[in-house]
Amino acid sequence: EINFQQHNNLKTNNIFLSLGVTIFYMMKIQSSFFAITIGVLASTEAFAPSSNIKLTQLRAEIGETGVSFENVAREWRCKYSPGPSGGPGDSESLKACQALLDEYLPKLKALPKAQITRQVCGGCLDFKVSITQPLEEHGSWAEANYEPLESEFMEKLKAIDGTSLHETQEITFEAL
């Protein structure tokens, strides 16, 4: 498997072949947005067939940080309001958020190679849905501006009484 660190260490003849994959990512870090452009470039020499090198999946690294990834998640989130007890167990807004997710789950699972997770915090009252895909598949969805699913879902989420702070975010997502 060739990762980007190994690729950058390979000697090339300054002859680059664009694999045609440029993915633009917006990452929210401490309330600031940074655009990260990941260009996948390879020399014809670097990717020549070899018996000991196997390219199995697209992988990227954020600059020279050592943070590499092959999966990206799109997160949809909001705050829900507690129920009459003061907690999540009887929260009508949490119940409505879950019903909305149940409605969209088949469509989300139909996205190429998507894994769907839901996170709920009873203390800070977070409701989050993460749609995780490998870089290539996620890039195709990102190019379509996550439509039509994201705008539909977020519009319905915002309409749920007792929810607030409706946000979306794109993040790397790696099992370590």
C-alpha atoms as a PDB file:
ATOM      1  CA  GLU A   1       0.000   0.000   0.000  1.00  0.00           C
ATOM      2  CA  ILE A   2       1.314   3.425  -0.904  1.00  0.00           C
ATOM      3  CA  ASN A   3       0.310   6.248   1.387  1.00  0.00           C
ATOM      4  CA  PHE A   4       0.929   9.905   0.646  1.00  0.00           C
ATOM      5  CA  GLN A   5       4.001  10.073   2.912  1.00  0.00           C
ATOM      6  CA  GLN A   6       5.623   7.217   0.994  1.00  0.00           C
ATOM      7  CA  HIS A   7       4.521   8.761  -2.297  1.00  0.00           C
ATOM      8  CA  ASN A   8       6.136  12.090  -1.399  1.00  0.00           C
ATOM      9  CA  ASN A   9       9.386  10.265  -0.684  1.00  0.00           C
ATOM     10  CA  LEU A  10       9.440   8.639  -4.115  1.00  0.00           C
ATOM     11  CA  LYS A  11      11.764  10.187  -6.706  1.00  0.00           C
ATOM     12  CA  THR A  12       9.910  11.455  -9.751  1.00  0.00           C
ATOM     13  CA  ASN A  13      11.000  12.908 -13.056  1.00  0.00           C
ATOM     14  CA  ASN A  14       8.705  15.908 -12.639  1.00  0.00           C
ATOM     15  CA  ILE A  15       6.260  14.169 -14.947  1.00  0.00           C
ATOM     16  CA  PHE A  16       2.961  14.144 -13.180  1.00  0.00           C
ATOM     17  CA  LEU A  17      -0.212  12.399 -14.184  1.00  0.00           C
ATOM     18  CA  SER A  18      -3.309  13.839 -12.585  1.00  0.00           C
ATOM     19  CA  LEU A  19      -5.585  11.118 -11.359  1.00  0.00           C
ATOM     20  CA  GLY A  20      -8.361  13.648 -11.764  1.00  0.00           C
ATOM     21  CA  VAL A  21      -9.259  13.653  -8.108  1.00  0.00           C
ATOM     22  CA  THR A  22      -9.186  17.003  -6.386  1.00  0.00           C
ATOM     23  CA  ILE A  23     -11.302  17.186  -3.311  1.00  0.00           C
ATOM     24  CA  PHE A  24     -12.021  20.348  -1.428  1.00  0.00           C
ATOM     25  CA  TYR A  25     -12.579  20.005   2.262  1.00  0.00           C
ATOM     26  CA  MET A  26     -13.738  22.557   4.764  1.00  0.00           C
ATOM     27  CA  MET A  27     -12.706  21.740   8.293  1.00  0.00           C
ATOM     28  CA  LYS A  28     -13.946  23.706  11.258  1.00  0.00           C
ATOM     29  CA  ILE A  29     -11.184  24.132  13.813  1.00  0.00           C
ATOM     30  CA  GLN A  30     -11.924  26.316  16.850  1.00  0.00           C
ATOM     31  CA  SER A  31     -14.661  28.214  14.972  1.00  0.00           C
ATOM     32  CA  SER A  32     -12.376  28.997  12.021  1.00  0.00           C
ATOM     33  CA  PHE A  33     -12.737  27.391   8.629  1.00  0.00           C
ATOM     34  CA  PHE A  34      -9.688  26.264   6.746  1.00  0.00           C
ATOM     35  CA  ALA A  35      -9.884  25.043   3.200  1.00  0.00           C
ATOM     36  CA  ILE A  36      -7.742  22.037   2.566  1.00  0.00           C
ATOM     37  CA  THR A  37      -7.197  21.089  -0.999  1.00  0.00           C
ATOM     38  CA  ILE A  38      -6.087  17.562  -1.464  1.00  0.00           C
ATOM     39  CA  GLY A  39      -4.639  16.977  -4.892  1.00  0.00           C
ATOM     40  CA  VAL A  40      -3.874  13.453  -5.825  1.00  0.00           C
ATOM     41  CA  LEU A  41      -0.897  13.524  -8.173  1.00  0.00           C
ATOM     42  CA  ALA A  42       1.352  10.683  -9.109  1.00  0.00           C
ATOM     43  CA  SER A  43       4.215  10.213 -11.465  1.00  0.00           C
ATOM     44  CA  THR A  44       3.979   7.546 -14.092  1.00  0.00           C
ATOM     45  CA  GLU A  45       7.127   6.042 -12.608  1.00  0.00           C
ATOM     46  CA  ALA A  46       5.822   6.013  -9.035  1.00  0.00           C
ATOM     47  CA  PHE A  47       2.712   4.049  -9.922  1.00  0.00           C
ATOM     48  CA  ALA A  48       4.278   1.636 -12.379  1.00  0.00           C
ATOM     49  CA  PRO A  49       3.216  -1.923 -11.606  1.00  0.00           C
ATOM     50  CA  SER A  50       5.403  -3.565  -9.030  1.00  0.00           C
ATOM     51  CA  SER A  51       5.198  -6.873  -7.250  1.00  0.00           C
ATOM     52  CA  ASN A  52       5.856  -5.366  -3.815  1.00  0.00           C
ATOM     53  CA  ILE A  53       3.751  -2.170  -4.000  1.00  0.00           C
ATOM     54  CA  LYS A  54      -0.035  -2.335  -3.971  1.00  0.00           C
ATOM     55  CA  LEU A  55      -2.334   0.717  -4.074  1.00  0.00           C
ATOM     56  CA  THR A  56      -5.401  -0.423  -2.181  1.00  0.00           C
ATOM     57  CA  GLN A  57      -7.255   2.756  -1.273  1.00  0.00           C
ATOM     58  CA  LEU A  58      -6.975   6.504  -1.686  1.00  0.00           C
ATOM     59  CA  ARG A  59      -5.249   8.068   1.334  1.00  0.00           C
ATOM     60  CA  ALA A  60      -4.389  11.695   2.104  1.00  0.00           C
ATOM     61  CA  GLU A  61      -2.349  13.600   4.637  1.00  0.00           C
ATOM     62  CA  ILE A  62      -2.981  17.100   5.974  1.00  0.00           C
ATOM     63  CA  GLY A  63       0.259  18.862   5.079  1.00  0.00           C
ATOM     64  CA  GLU A  64       3.174  17.546   7.086  1.00  0.00           C
ATOM     65  CA  THR A  65       1.174  17.098  10.299  1.00  0.00           C
ATOM     66  CA  GLY A  66       1.289  13.318  10.351  1.00  0.00           C
ATOM     67  CA  VAL A  67      -2.523  13.337  10.232  1.00  0.00           C
ATOM     68  CA  SER A  68      -3.407  10.958   7.433  1.00  0.00           C
ATOM     69  CA  PHE A  69      -6.808   9.600   6.560  1.00  0.00           C
ATOM     70  CA  GLU A  70      -8.752   7.634   4.009  1.00  0.00           C
ATOM     71  CA  ASN A  71     -12.257   8.335   5.307  1.00  0.00           C
ATOM     72  CA  VAL A  72     -14.246  11.531   5.602  1.00  0.00           C
ATOM     73  CA  ALA A  73     -17.459  12.093   7.521  1.00  0.00           C
ATOM     74  CA  ARG A  74     -20.158  14.651   6.965  1.00  0.00           C
ATOM     75  CA  GLU A  75     -21.752  15.495  10.293  1.00  0.00           C
ATOM     76  CA  TRP A  76     -25.235  16.929  10.792  1.00  0.00           C
ATOM     77  CA  ARG A  77     -25.969  18.112  14.307  1.00  0.00           C
ATOM     78  CA  CYS A  78     -28.149  20.136  16.615  1.00  0.00           C
ATOM     79  CA  LYS A  79     -28.941  20.655  20.265  1.00  0.00           C
ATOM     80  CA  TYR A  80     -32.204  19.173  21.481  1.00  0.00           C
ATOM     81  CA  SER A  81     -34.147  20.322  24.540  1.00  0.00           C
ATOM     82  CA  PRO A  82     -34.561  18.210  27.665  1.00  0.00           C
ATOM     83  CA  GLY A  83     -37.919  16.736  28.574  1.00  0.00           C
ATOM     84  CA  PRO A  84     -40.049  17.637  31.604  1.00  0.00           C
ATOM     85  CA  SER A  85     -37.779  15.488  33.811  1.00  0.00           C
ATOM     86  CA  GLY A  86     -34.807  17.663  32.833  1.00  0.00           C
ATOM     87  CA  GLY A  87     -33.124  14.867  30.890  1.00  0.00           C
ATOM     88  CA  PRO A  88     -33.233  13.173  27.514  1.00  0.00           C
ATOM     89  CA  GLY A  89     -35.478  10.233  28.432  1.00  0.00           C
ATOM     90  CA  ASP A  90     -38.709  12.150  27.913  1.00  0.00           C
ATOM     91  CA  SER A  91     -37.475  14.734  25.394  1.00  0.00           C
ATOM     92  CA  GLU A  92     -39.978  15.279  22.604  1.00  0.00           C
ATOM     93  CA  SER A  93     -37.359  17.038  20.474  1.00  0.00           C
ATOM     94  CA  LEU A  94     -34.919  14.095  20.795  1.00  0.00           C
ATOM     95  CA  LYS A  95     -37.735  11.718  19.884  1.00  0.00           C
ATOM     96  CA  ALA A  96     -38.492  13.826  16.788  1.00  0.00           C
ATOM     97  CA  CYS A  97     -34.773  13.967  15.821  1.00  0.00           C
ATOM     98  CA  GLN A  98     -34.604  10.168  15.999  1.00  0.00           C
ATOM     99  CA  ALA A  99     -37.787   9.818  13.921  1.00  0.00           C
ATOM    100  CA  LEU A 100     -36.256  12.094  11.266  1.00  0.00           C
ATOM    101  CA  LEU A 101     -33.084   9.988  11.205  1.00  0.00           C
ATOM    102  CA  ASP A 102     -35.202   6.831  10.892  1.00  0.00           C
ATOM    103  CA  GLU A 103     -36.911   8.409   7.874  1.00  0.00           C
ATOM    104  CA  TYR A 104     -33.595   9.212   6.149  1.00  0.00           C
ATOM    105  CA  LEU A 105     -31.576   6.168   7.197  1.00  0.00           C
ATOM    106  CA  PRO A 106     -32.389   4.050   4.100  1.00  0.00           C
ATOM    107  CA  LYS A 107     -31.379   6.926   1.799  1.00  0.00           C
ATOM    108  CA  LEU A 108     -28.154   7.530   3.737  1.00  0.00           C
ATOM    109  CA  LYS A 109     -27.244   3.839   3.718  1.00  0.00           C
ATOM    110  CA  ALA A 110     -27.726   3.855  -0.064  1.00  0.00           C
ATOM    111  CA  LEU A 111     -24.806   6.308  -0.498  1.00  0.00           C
ATOM    112  CA  PRO A 112     -21.725   4.498  -1.890  1.00  0.00           C
ATOM    113  CA  LYS A 113     -19.777   2.742   0.887  1.00  0.00           C
ATOM    114  CA  ALA A 114     -21.443   4.893   3.568  1.00  0.00           C
ATOM    115  CA  GLN A 115     -21.404   4.027   7.252  1.00  0.00           C
ATOM    116  CA  ILE A 116     -23.912   5.913   9.374  1.00  0.00           C
ATOM    117  CA  THR A 117     -23.446   6.632  13.071  1.00  0.00           C
ATOM    118  CA  ARG A 118     -25.577   8.572  15.517  1.00  0.00           C
ATOM    119  CA  GLN A 119     -24.259  10.194  18.673  1.00  0.00           C
ATOM    120  CA  VAL A 120     -26.519  11.487  21.442  1.00  0.00           C
ATOM    121  CA  CYS A 121     -25.281  13.176  24.611  1.00  0.00           C
ATOM    122  CA  GLY A 122     -27.651  13.319  27.566  1.00  0.00           C
ATOM    123  CA  GLY A 123     -25.502  15.917  29.349  1.00  0.00           C
ATOM    124  CA  CYS A 124     -24.873  18.565  26.694  1.00  0.00           C
ATOM    125  CA  LEU A 125     -27.983  17.578  24.683  1.00  0.00           C
ATOM    126  CA  ASP A 126     -26.188  16.908  21.377  1.00  0.00           C
ATOM    127  CA  PHE A 127     -27.810  14.982  18.541  1.00  0.00           C
ATOM    128  CA  LYS A 128     -25.345  14.153  15.766  1.00  0.00           C
ATOM    129  CA  VAL A 129     -25.458  12.052  12.612  1.00  0.00           C
ATOM    130  CA  SER A 130     -22.204  11.163  10.848  1.00  0.00           C
ATOM    131  CA  ILE A 131     -22.090   9.818   7.299  1.00  0.00           C
ATOM    132  CA  THR A 132     -18.627   8.334   6.763  1.00  0.00           C
ATOM    133  CA  GLN A 133     -17.247   7.331   3.370  1.00  0.00           C
ATOM    134  CA  PRO A 134     -13.866   6.614   1.790  1.00  0.00           C
ATOM    135  CA  LEU A 135     -12.280   9.699   0.178  1.00  0.00           C
ATOM    136  CA  GLU A 136     -13.230   8.921  -3.396  1.00  0.00           C
ATOM    137  CA  GLU A 137     -16.892   8.174  -2.717  1.00  0.00           C
ATOM    138  CA  HIS A 138     -17.192  11.123  -0.344  1.00  0.00           C
ATOM    139  CA  GLY A 139     -15.641  13.429  -2.930  1.00  0.00           C
ATOM    140  CA  SER A 140     -18.373  12.616  -5.413  1.00  0.00           C
ATOM    141  CA  TRP A 141     -21.071  13.429  -2.845  1.00  0.00           C
ATOM    142  CA  ALA A 142     -19.236  16.619  -1.764  1.00  0.00           C
ATOM    143  CA  GLU A 143     -19.049  17.794  -5.391  1.00  0.00           C
ATOM    144  CA  ALA A 144     -22.857  17.557  -5.475  1.00  0.00           C
ATOM    145  CA  ASN A 145     -22.927  19.788  -2.365  1.00  0.00           C
ATOM    146  CA  TYR A 146     -24.400  16.844  -0.400  1.00  0.00           C
ATOM    147  CA  GLU A 147     -27.669  17.284  -2.240  1.00  0.00           C
ATOM    148  CA  PRO A 148     -30.425  16.610  -2.020  1.00  0.00           C
ATOM    149  CA  LEU A 149     -30.177  14.760   1.290  1.00  0.00           C
ATOM    150  CA  GLU A 150     -28.412  17.360   3.420  1.00  0.00           C
ATOM    151  CA  SER A 151     -30.623  20.352   2.660  1.00  0.00           C
ATOM    152  CA  GLU A 152     -33.793  18.271   3.074  1.00  0.00           C
ATOM    153  CA  PHE A 153     -32.642  16.717   6.347  1.00  0.00           C
ATOM    154  CA  MET A 154     -31.353  19.979   7.827  1.00  0.00           C
ATOM    155  CA  GLU A 155     -34.533  21.853   6.848  1.00  0.00           C
ATOM    156  CA  LYS A 156     -36.650  19.243   8.632  1.00  0.00           C
ATOM    157  CA  LEU A 157     -34.272  19.179  11.614  1.00  0.00           C
ATOM    158  CA  LYS A 158     -34.562  22.967  11.984  1.00  0.00           C
ATOM    159  CA  ALA A 159     -38.356  22.643  11.946  1.00  0.00           C
ATOM    160  CA  ILE A 160     -38.352  20.408  15.040  1.00  0.00           C
ATOM    161  CA  ASP A 161     -39.558  22.380  18.068  1.00  0.00           C
ATOM    162  CA  GLY A 162     -36.973  22.459  20.825  1.00  0.00           C
ATOM    163  CA  THR A 163     -33.899  22.109  18.612  1.00  0.00           C
ATOM    164  CA  SER A 164     -31.216  24.762  18.111  1.00  0.00           C
ATOM    165  CA  LEU A 165     -27.643  25.274  16.848  1.00  0.00           C
ATOM    166  CA  HIS A 166     -28.197  23.359  13.613  1.00  0.00           C
ATOM    167  CA  GLU A 167     -24.809  22.804  11.949  1.00  0.00           C
ATOM    168  CA  THR A 168     -22.975  20.709   9.411  1.00  0.00           C
ATOM    169  CA  GLN A 169     -19.299  19.875   9.373  1.00  0.00           C
ATOM    170  CA  GLU A 170     -16.885  17.835   7.328  1.00  0.00           C
ATOM    171  CA  ILE A 171     -14.249  15.949   9.302  1.00  0.00           C
ATOM    172  CA  THR A 172     -11.720  13.192   8.800  1.00  0.00           C
ATOM    173  CA  PHE A 173     -12.795   9.939  10.378  1.00  0.00           C
ATOM    174  CA  GLU A 174     -10.270   7.185  11.055  1.00  0.00           C
ATOM    175  CA  ALA A 175     -10.254   4.065  13.119  1.00  0.00           C
ATOM    176  CA  LEU A 176      -6.808   3.910  14.726  1.00  0.00           C
END
